[in-house]
mmCIF file of C-alpha atoms in Angstrom:
data_model
loop_
_atom_site.group_PDB
_atom_site.id
_atom_site.type_symbol
_atom_site.label_atom_id
_atom_site.label_comp_id
_atom_site.label_asym_id
_atom_site.label_seq_id
_atom_site.Cartn_x
_atom_site.Cartn_y
_atom_site.Cartn_z
ATOM 1 C CA UNK A 1 19.210 26.053 -23.345
ATOM 2 C CA UNK A 2 18.734 23.464 -20.740
ATOM 3 C CA UNK A 3 22.523 22.695 -20.920
ATOM 4 C CA UNK A 4 23.311 26.320 -20.290
ATOM 5 C CA UNK A 5 21.288 26.580 -17.219
ATOM 6 C CA UNK A 6 22.635 23.256 -16.059
ATOM 7 C CA UNK A 7 26.455 24.642 -16.518
ATOM 8 C CA UNK A 8 25.278 27.821 -14.334
ATOM 9 C CA UNK A 9 23.990 25.614 -11.501
ATOM 10 C CA UNK A 10 27.287 23.393 -11.598
ATOM 11 C CA UNK A 11 29.557 26.384 -11.439
ATOM 12 C CA UNK A 12 27.842 28.005 -8.361
ATOM 13 C CA UNK A 13 27.762 24.532 -6.263
ATOM 14 C CA UNK A 14 31.591 24.135 -7.284
ATOM 15 C CA UNK A 15 32.450 27.625 -6.253
ATOM 16 C CA UNK A 16 30.655 27.165 -2.846
ATOM 17 C CA UNK A 17 28.212 29.792 -3.752
ATOM 18 C CA UNK A 18 25.264 28.190 -1.882
ATOM 19 C CA UNK A 19 22.973 31.515 -1.458
ATOM 20 C CA UNK A 20 23.511 32.626 -4.980
ATOM 21 C CA UNK A 21 22.588 28.942 -6.154
ATOM 22 C CA UNK A 22 19.228 28.918 -3.975
ATOM 23 C CA UNK A 23 18.419 32.521 -5.513
ATOM 24 C CA UNK A 24 19.035 31.221 -8.878
ATOM 25 C CA UNK A 25 17.433 28.011 -8.422
ATOM 26 C CA UNK A 26 14.210 29.875 -7.123
ATOM 27 C CA UNK A 27 14.497 32.137 -10.053
ATOM 28 C CA UNK A 28 14.568 29.213 -12.487
ATOM 29 C CA UNK A 29 11.535 27.677 -10.726
ATOM 30 C CA UNK A 30 9.659 31.182 -11.378
ATOM 31 C CA UNK A 31 10.821 31.179 -14.902
ATOM 32 C CA UNK A 32 9.236 27.718 -15.372
ATOM 33 C CA UNK A 33 6.104 28.661 -13.373
ATOM 34 C CA UNK A 34 5.728 31.692 -15.701
ATOM 35 C CA UNK A 35 6.369 29.398 -18.562
ATOM 36 C CA UNK A 36 3.643 27.172 -17.708
ATOM 37 C CA UNK A 37 1.149 29.795 -17.130
ATOM 38 C CA UNK A 38 1.914 31.529 -20.237
ATOM 39 C CA UNK A 39 1.469 28.207 -22.089
ATOM 40 C CA UNK A 40 -2.012 27.496 -20.282
ATOM 41 C CA UNK A 41 -3.020 30.957 -21.422
ATOM 42 C CA UNK A 42 -2.117 30.486 -24.986
ATOM 43 C CA UNK A 43 -3.781 26.954 -24.645
ATOM 44 C CA UNK A 44 -7.025 28.461 -23.245
ATOM 45 C CA UNK A 45 -6.933 31.432 -25.926
ATOM 46 C CA UNK A 46 -6.821 28.954 -28.589
ATOM 47 C CA UNK A 47 -9.450 26.611 -27.184
ATOM 48 C CA UNK A 48 -11.752 29.613 -26.728
ATOM 49 C CA UNK A 49 -11.018 30.640 -30.362
ATOM 50 C CA UNK A 50 -11.794 27.022 -31.665
ATOM 51 C CA UNK A 51 -15.132 27.259 -29.579
ATOM 52 C CA UNK A 52 -16.040 30.549 -30.745
ATOM 53 C CA UNK A 53 -15.572 29.483 -34.415
ATOM 54 C CA UNK A 54 -17.693 26.486 -33.776
ATOM 55 C CA UNK A 55 -20.438 28.568 -32.195
ATOM 56 C CA UNK A 56 -20.233 30.940 -35.097
ATOM 57 C CA UNK A 57 -20.729 28.183 -37.700
ATOM 58 C CA UNK A 58 -23.497 26.932 -35.557
ATOM 59 C CA UNK A 59 -25.239 30.097 -35.356
ATOM 60 C CA UNK A 60 -24.607 30.912 -38.897
ATOM 61 C CA UNK A 61 -26.323 27.428 -39.919
ATOM 62 C CA UNK A 62 -29.187 28.531 -37.693
ATOM 63 C CA UNK A 63 -29.606 31.758 -39.613
ATOM 64 C CA UNK A 64 -29.515 29.461 -42.781
ATOM 65 C CA UNK A 65 -32.277 27.353 -41.385
ATOM 66 C CA UNK A 66 -34.460 30.157 -40.058
ATOM 67 C CA UNK A 67 -34.316 31.956 -43.550
ATOM 68 C CA UNK A 68 -35.448 28.731 -45.268
ATOM 69 C CA UNK A 69 -38.131 28.328 -42.594
ATOM 70 C CA UNK A 70 -39.484 31.814 -43.806
ATOM 71 C CA UNK A 71 -40.177 30.494 -47.161
ATOM 72 C CA UNK A 72 -42.000 27.457 -45.418
ATOM 73 C CA UNK A 73 -43.977 29.688 -43.378
ATOM 74 C CA UNK A 74 -45.211 31.816 -46.570
ATOM 75 C CA UNK A 75 -46.269 28.615 -48.094
ATOM 76 C CA UNK A 76 -47.911 27.706 -45.139
ATOM 77 C CA UNK A 77 -49.891 30.790 -44.838
ATOM 78 C CA UNK A 78 -50.885 30.473 -48.389
ATOM 79 C CA UNK A 79 -52.182 27.192 -48.230
ATOM 80 C CA UNK A 80 -54.281 27.780 -45.141
ATOM 81 C CA UNK A 81 -55.399 31.102 -46.828
ATOM 82 C CA UNK A 82 -57.008 28.830 -49.521
ATOM 83 C CA UNK A 83 -58.581 26.670 -46.876
ATOM 84 C CA UNK A 84 -59.965 29.493 -45.199
ATOM 85 C CA UNK A 85 -61.422 31.129 -48.241
ATOM 86 C CA UNK A 86 -62.336 28.196 -50.195
ATOM 87 C CA UNK A 87 -64.377 26.531 -47.050
ATOM 88 C CA UNK A 88 -66.150 30.226 -46.652
ATOM 89 C CA UNK A 89 -67.279 29.534 -50.335
ATOM 90 C CA UNK A 90 -68.769 26.129 -49.380
ATOM 91 C CA UNK A 91 -70.854 27.584 -46.704
ATOM 92 C CA UNK A 92 -71.879 30.507 -49.225
ATOM 93 C CA UNK A 93 -72.770 27.606 -51.990
ATOM 94 C CA UNK A 94 -74.475 25.615 -49.285
ATOM 95 C CA UNK A 95 -76.620 28.530 -48.064
ATOM 96 C CA UNK A 96 -75.886 28.480 -44.453
ATOM 97 C CA UNK A 97 -74.973 31.461 -42.158
ATOM 98 C CA UNK A 98 -71.348 32.185 -42.449
ATOM 99 C CA UNK A 99 -68.592 31.927 -39.961
ATOM 100 C CA UNK A 100 -68.093 35.513 -38.504
ATOM 101 C CA UNK A 101 -64.560 36.086 -37.778
ATOM 102 C CA UNK A 102 -65.398 39.262 -35.873
ATOM 103 C CA UNK A 103 -66.995 37.057 -33.125
ATOM 104 C CA UNK A 104 -63.258 35.431 -32.467
ATOM 105 C CA UNK A 105 -61.887 39.076 -32.623
ATOM 106 C CA UNK A 106 -60.206 37.970 -35.921
ATOM 107 C CA UNK A 107 -60.561 40.599 -38.676
ATOM 108 C CA UNK A 108 -57.234 40.965 -40.117
ATOM 109 C CA UNK A 109 -56.991 37.881 -42.210
ATOM 110 C CA UNK A 110 -55.077 38.710 -45.465
ATOM 111 C CA UNK A 111 -57.004 38.659 -48.684
ATOM 112 C CA UNK A 112 -56.516 35.462 -50.826
ATOM 113 C CA UNK A 113 -53.433 35.607 -53.102
ATOM 114 C CA UNK A 114 -53.838 33.047 -56.245
ATOM 115 C CA UNK A 115 -51.283 30.030 -55.428
ATOM 116 C CA UNK A 116 -50.079 27.137 -57.660
ATOM 117 C CA UNK A 117 -53.201 24.838 -57.394
ATOM 118 C CA UNK A 118 -55.664 27.636 -57.754
ATOM 119 C CA UNK A 119 -54.047 30.677 -59.485
ATOM 120 C CA UNK A 120 -57.356 32.328 -59.872
ATOM 121 C CA UNK A 121 -59.623 34.438 -57.587
ATOM 122 C CA UNK A 122 -61.992 32.592 -55.343
ATOM 123 C CA UNK A 123 -65.220 32.312 -57.548
ATOM 124 C CA UNK A 124 -68.417 34.021 -56.494
ATOM 125 C CA UNK A 125 -70.721 31.834 -58.450
ATOM 126 C CA UNK A 126 -71.167 27.991 -58.329
ATOM 127 C CA UNK A 127 -67.918 26.550 -59.769
ATOM 128 C CA UNK A 128 -67.754 22.639 -59.470
ATOM 129 C CA UNK A 129 -64.020 22.497 -60.197
ATOM 130 C CA UNK A 130 -63.509 24.758 -57.343
ATOM 131 C CA UNK A 131 -65.705 22.777 -55.088
ATOM 132 C CA UNK A 132 -64.178 19.505 -55.982
ATOM 133 C CA UNK A 133 -60.588 21.103 -55.276
ATOM 134 C CA UNK A 134 -61.723 22.292 -51.783
ATOM 135 C CA UNK A 135 -62.920 18.990 -50.854
ATOM 136 C CA UNK A 136 -59.636 17.417 -52.032
ATOM 137 C CA UNK A 137 -57.330 20.031 -50.289
ATOM 138 C CA UNK A 138 -59.170 20.332 -46.646
ATOM 139 C CA UNK A 139 -57.551 17.257 -45.247
ATOM 140 C CA UNK A 140 -54.072 17.973 -46.850
ATOM 141 C CA UNK A 141 -51.644 18.582 -43.908
ATOM 142 C CA UNK A 142 -49.106 21.407 -43.877
ATOM 143 C CA UNK A 143 -47.034 21.815 -40.847
ATOM 144 C CA UNK A 144 -44.261 24.203 -40.292
ATOM 145 C CA UNK A 145 -40.857 23.051 -38.925
ATOM 146 C CA UNK A 146 -40.916 22.805 -35.106
ATOM 147 C CA UNK A 147 -37.083 22.665 -34.466
ATOM 148 C CA UNK A 148 -34.166 22.371 -36.858
ATOM 149 C CA UNK A 149 -31.402 19.970 -36.846
ATOM 150 C CA UNK A 150 -28.719 22.827 -35.928
ATOM 151 C CA UNK A 151 -30.157 23.732 -32.793
ATOM 152 C CA UNK A 152 -30.562 20.246 -31.633
ATOM 153 C CA UNK A 153 -26.739 19.663 -32.436
ATOM 154 C CA UNK A 154 -25.742 22.962 -30.777
ATOM 155 C CA UNK A 155 -27.584 21.697 -27.557
ATOM 156 C CA UNK A 156 -26.221 18.261 -27.854
ATOM 157 C CA UNK A 157 -22.448 19.336 -27.930
ATOM 158 C CA UNK A 158 -22.851 21.722 -25.125
ATOM 159 C CA UNK A 159 -21.974 24.776 -27.222
ATOM 160 C CA UNK A 160 -25.638 26.260 -26.442
ATOM 161 C CA UNK A 161 -24.237 27.260 -22.993
ATOM 162 C CA UNK A 162 -21.704 29.364 -24.676
ATOM 163 C CA UNK A 163 -24.448 31.578 -26.279
ATOM 164 C CA UNK A 164 -25.478 34.948 -24.747
ATOM 165 C CA UNK A 165 -28.329 34.040 -22.102
ATOM 166 C CA UNK A 166 -30.839 36.880 -23.694
ATOM 167 C CA UNK A 167 -30.294 35.266 -27.126
ATOM 168 C CA UNK A 168 -31.105 31.712 -25.586
ATOM 169 C CA UNK A 169 -34.209 33.048 -24.102
ATOM 170 C CA UNK A 170 -35.242 34.544 -27.580
ATOM 171 C CA UNK A 171 -34.684 31.113 -29.332
ATOM 172 C CA UNK A 172 -36.375 29.197 -26.669
ATOM 173 C CA UNK A 173 -39.342 31.469 -26.821
ATOM 174 C CA UNK A 174 -39.452 31.263 -30.579
ATOM 175 C CA UNK A 175 -39.799 27.800 -30.629
ATOM 176 C CA UNK A 176 -41.991 27.313 -27.732
ATOM 177 C CA UNK A 177 -44.586 29.763 -29.578
ATOM 178 C CA UNK A 178 -44.462 27.741 -32.512
ATOM 179 C CA UNK A 179 -45.049 24.343 -30.750
ATOM 180 C CA UNK A 180 -48.030 26.190 -28.946
ATOM 181 C CA UNK A 181 -49.505 27.683 -32.036
ATOM 182 C CA UNK A 182 -49.304 24.813 -34.824
ATOM 183 C CA UNK A 183 -51.056 22.215 -33.095
ATOM 184 C CA UNK A 184 -52.720 20.332 -36.007
ATOM 185 C CA UNK A 185 -56.229 21.098 -35.141
ATOM 186 C CA UNK A 186 -57.214 21.923 -38.887
ATOM 187 C CA UNK A 187 -56.175 18.478 -39.898
ATOM 188 C CA UNK A 188 -57.822 16.847 -36.963
ATOM 189 C CA UNK A 189 -61.102 18.396 -38.028
ATOM 190 C CA UNK A 190 -60.511 17.644 -41.611
ATOM 191 C CA UNK A 191 -60.086 14.002 -40.482
ATOM 192 C CA UNK A 192 -63.425 14.109 -38.669
ATOM 193 C CA UNK A 193 -65.016 15.451 -41.974
ATOM 194 C CA UNK A 194 -63.550 12.627 -43.831
ATOM 195 C CA UNK A 195 -64.964 10.063 -41.235
ATOM 196 C CA UNK A 196 -68.419 11.708 -41.493
ATOM 197 C CA UNK A 197 -68.468 11.330 -45.178
ATOM 198 C CA UNK A 198 -67.404 7.739 -44.887
ATOM 199 C CA UNK A 199 -70.443 7.016 -43.005
ATOM 200 C CA UNK A 200 -72.499 7.763 -45.894
ATOM 201 C CA UNK A 201 -70.069 5.715 -48.044
ATOM 202 C CA UNK A 202 -68.107 8.843 -49.611
ATOM 203 C CA UNK A 203 -64.440 9.926 -49.680
ATOM 204 C CA UNK A 204 -63.358 13.474 -50.666
ATOM 205 C CA UNK A 205 -62.516 12.345 -54.340
ATOM 206 C CA UNK A 206 -66.040 11.199 -55.022
ATOM 207 C CA UNK A 207 -67.133 14.747 -55.539
ATOM 208 C CA UNK A 208 -65.917 14.109 -59.106
ATOM 209 C CA UNK A 209 -68.774 11.587 -59.487
ATOM 210 C CA UNK A 210 -71.416 13.792 -58.001
ATOM 211 C CA UNK A 211 -73.489 15.984 -60.317
ATOM 212 C CA UNK A 212 -73.692 18.347 -57.295
ATOM 213 C CA UNK A 213 -70.917 18.011 -54.778
ATOM 214 C CA UNK A 214 -72.458 20.551 -52.235
ATOM 215 C CA UNK A 215 -75.173 17.954 -51.680
ATOM 216 C CA UNK A 216 -72.481 16.489 -49.266
ATOM 217 C CA UNK A 217 -72.892 19.200 -46.826
ATOM 218 C CA UNK A 218 -76.520 20.517 -47.561
ATOM 219 C CA UNK A 219 -78.962 20.012 -44.930
ATOM 220 C CA UNK A 220 -76.179 18.124 -42.741
ATOM 221 C CA UNK A 221 -75.364 20.530 -39.803
ATOM 222 C CA UNK A 222 -72.832 18.308 -38.443
ATOM 223 C CA UNK A 223 -70.505 18.721 -41.520
ATOM 224 C CA UNK A 224 -71.408 22.304 -41.610
ATOM 225 C CA UNK A 225 -70.226 22.763 -38.079
ATOM 226 C CA UNK A 226 -66.895 20.951 -39.106
ATOM 227 C CA UNK A 227 -66.328 23.401 -41.652
ATOM 228 C CA UNK A 228 -67.052 26.258 -39.633
ATOM 229 C CA UNK A 229 -64.664 25.001 -37.175
ATOM 230 C CA UNK A 230 -62.139 24.358 -39.872
ATOM 231 C CA UNK A 231 -62.513 28.087 -41.148
ATOM 232 C CA UNK A 232 -61.989 29.338 -37.581
ATOM 233 C CA UNK A 233 -58.801 27.238 -36.975
ATOM 234 C CA UNK A 234 -57.442 28.054 -40.264
ATOM 235 C CA UNK A 235 -57.912 31.813 -39.549
ATOM 236 C CA UNK A 236 -55.903 31.515 -36.134
ATOM 237 C CA UNK A 237 -53.163 29.284 -38.005
ATOM 238 C CA UNK A 238 -52.728 31.978 -40.513
ATOM 239 C CA UNK A 239 -52.324 34.586 -38.118
ATOM 240 C CA UNK A 240 -49.928 32.544 -36.029
ATOM 241 C CA UNK A 241 -47.958 31.780 -38.950
ATOM 242 C CA UNK A 242 -47.689 35.476 -39.747
ATOM 243 C CA UNK A 243 -46.529 36.159 -36.303
ATOM 244 C CA UNK A 244 -44.091 33.339 -36.361
ATOM 245 C CA UNK A 245 -42.731 34.886 -39.511
ATOM 246 C CA UNK A 246 -42.199 38.016 -37.897
ATOM 247 C CA UNK A 247 -40.548 36.506 -34.778
ATOM 248 C CA UNK A 248 -38.396 34.490 -37.040
ATOM 249 C CA UNK A 249 -37.172 37.798 -38.849
ATOM 250 C CA UNK A 250 -36.215 39.271 -35.537
ATOM 251 C CA UNK A 251 -34.470 36.387 -34.300
ATOM 252 C CA UNK A 252 -32.256 36.247 -37.271
ATOM 253 C CA UNK A 253 -31.229 39.857 -36.534
ATOM 254 C CA UNK A 254 -30.358 38.923 -32.909
ATOM 255 C CA UNK A 255 -28.273 36.063 -33.957
ATOM 256 C CA UNK A 256 -26.564 38.125 -36.419
ATOM 257 C CA UNK A 257 -25.746 40.513 -33.791
ATOM 258 C CA UNK A 258 -24.410 37.948 -31.412
ATOM 259 C CA UNK A 259 -22.225 36.521 -34.327
ATOM 260 C CA UNK A 260 -20.529 39.928 -34.713
ATOM 261 C CA UNK A 261 -19.643 40.066 -30.932
ATOM 262 C CA UNK A 262 -18.074 36.743 -30.881
#
């Protein structure tokens, strides 16, 4: 092809057809420019296609993480439900005034559902086994994931800027709410409770050695107050986790809609 164009130029010059040669040269330049523009467009199209595929992969991975997170949030709800109801049970056995959720405008705590480490109903009478379990579980920390590796990678690669701004706002809001809602207050109060026991030479597992483990809180308003606060914070944590799970599901739907558009 190059030899063909070169032959045409040579013939035009040898025949003295300067004007025709200039027109031809201009035409050739135009063809070259058009070729370059087409090549650039193809390159840009191919680059956009590759980037879109990468964004789709990240978004699908994010859906996978969020779906798994729903399972973790459900476990989180169940574990804090045990804390909420088991510590209320401690106060009943101690004989003190119960924590009133209505005062905190919190009356919609779901009923207790049996879970792995206590697959029965909350007892209504004195049950030493349940009391021991309540003491041992109150300081066990359960924290939901805050931000997955996929989102961090998406941000670090610069692909996050290619996502629909409205979807980015939804993703940012989801993790911001979680950061605010799950602040570890229950765990902090449980550690304070353990420190209170330590002052009298006990740890929570010492309840196995006591004839009446309720004696650890009986006539001890400081420890009763800590339990009331743990009940209160567990209740708020349960409601936050339920709301987070609902936001999670809605976010998954938005991400699926975005993937369909790419």
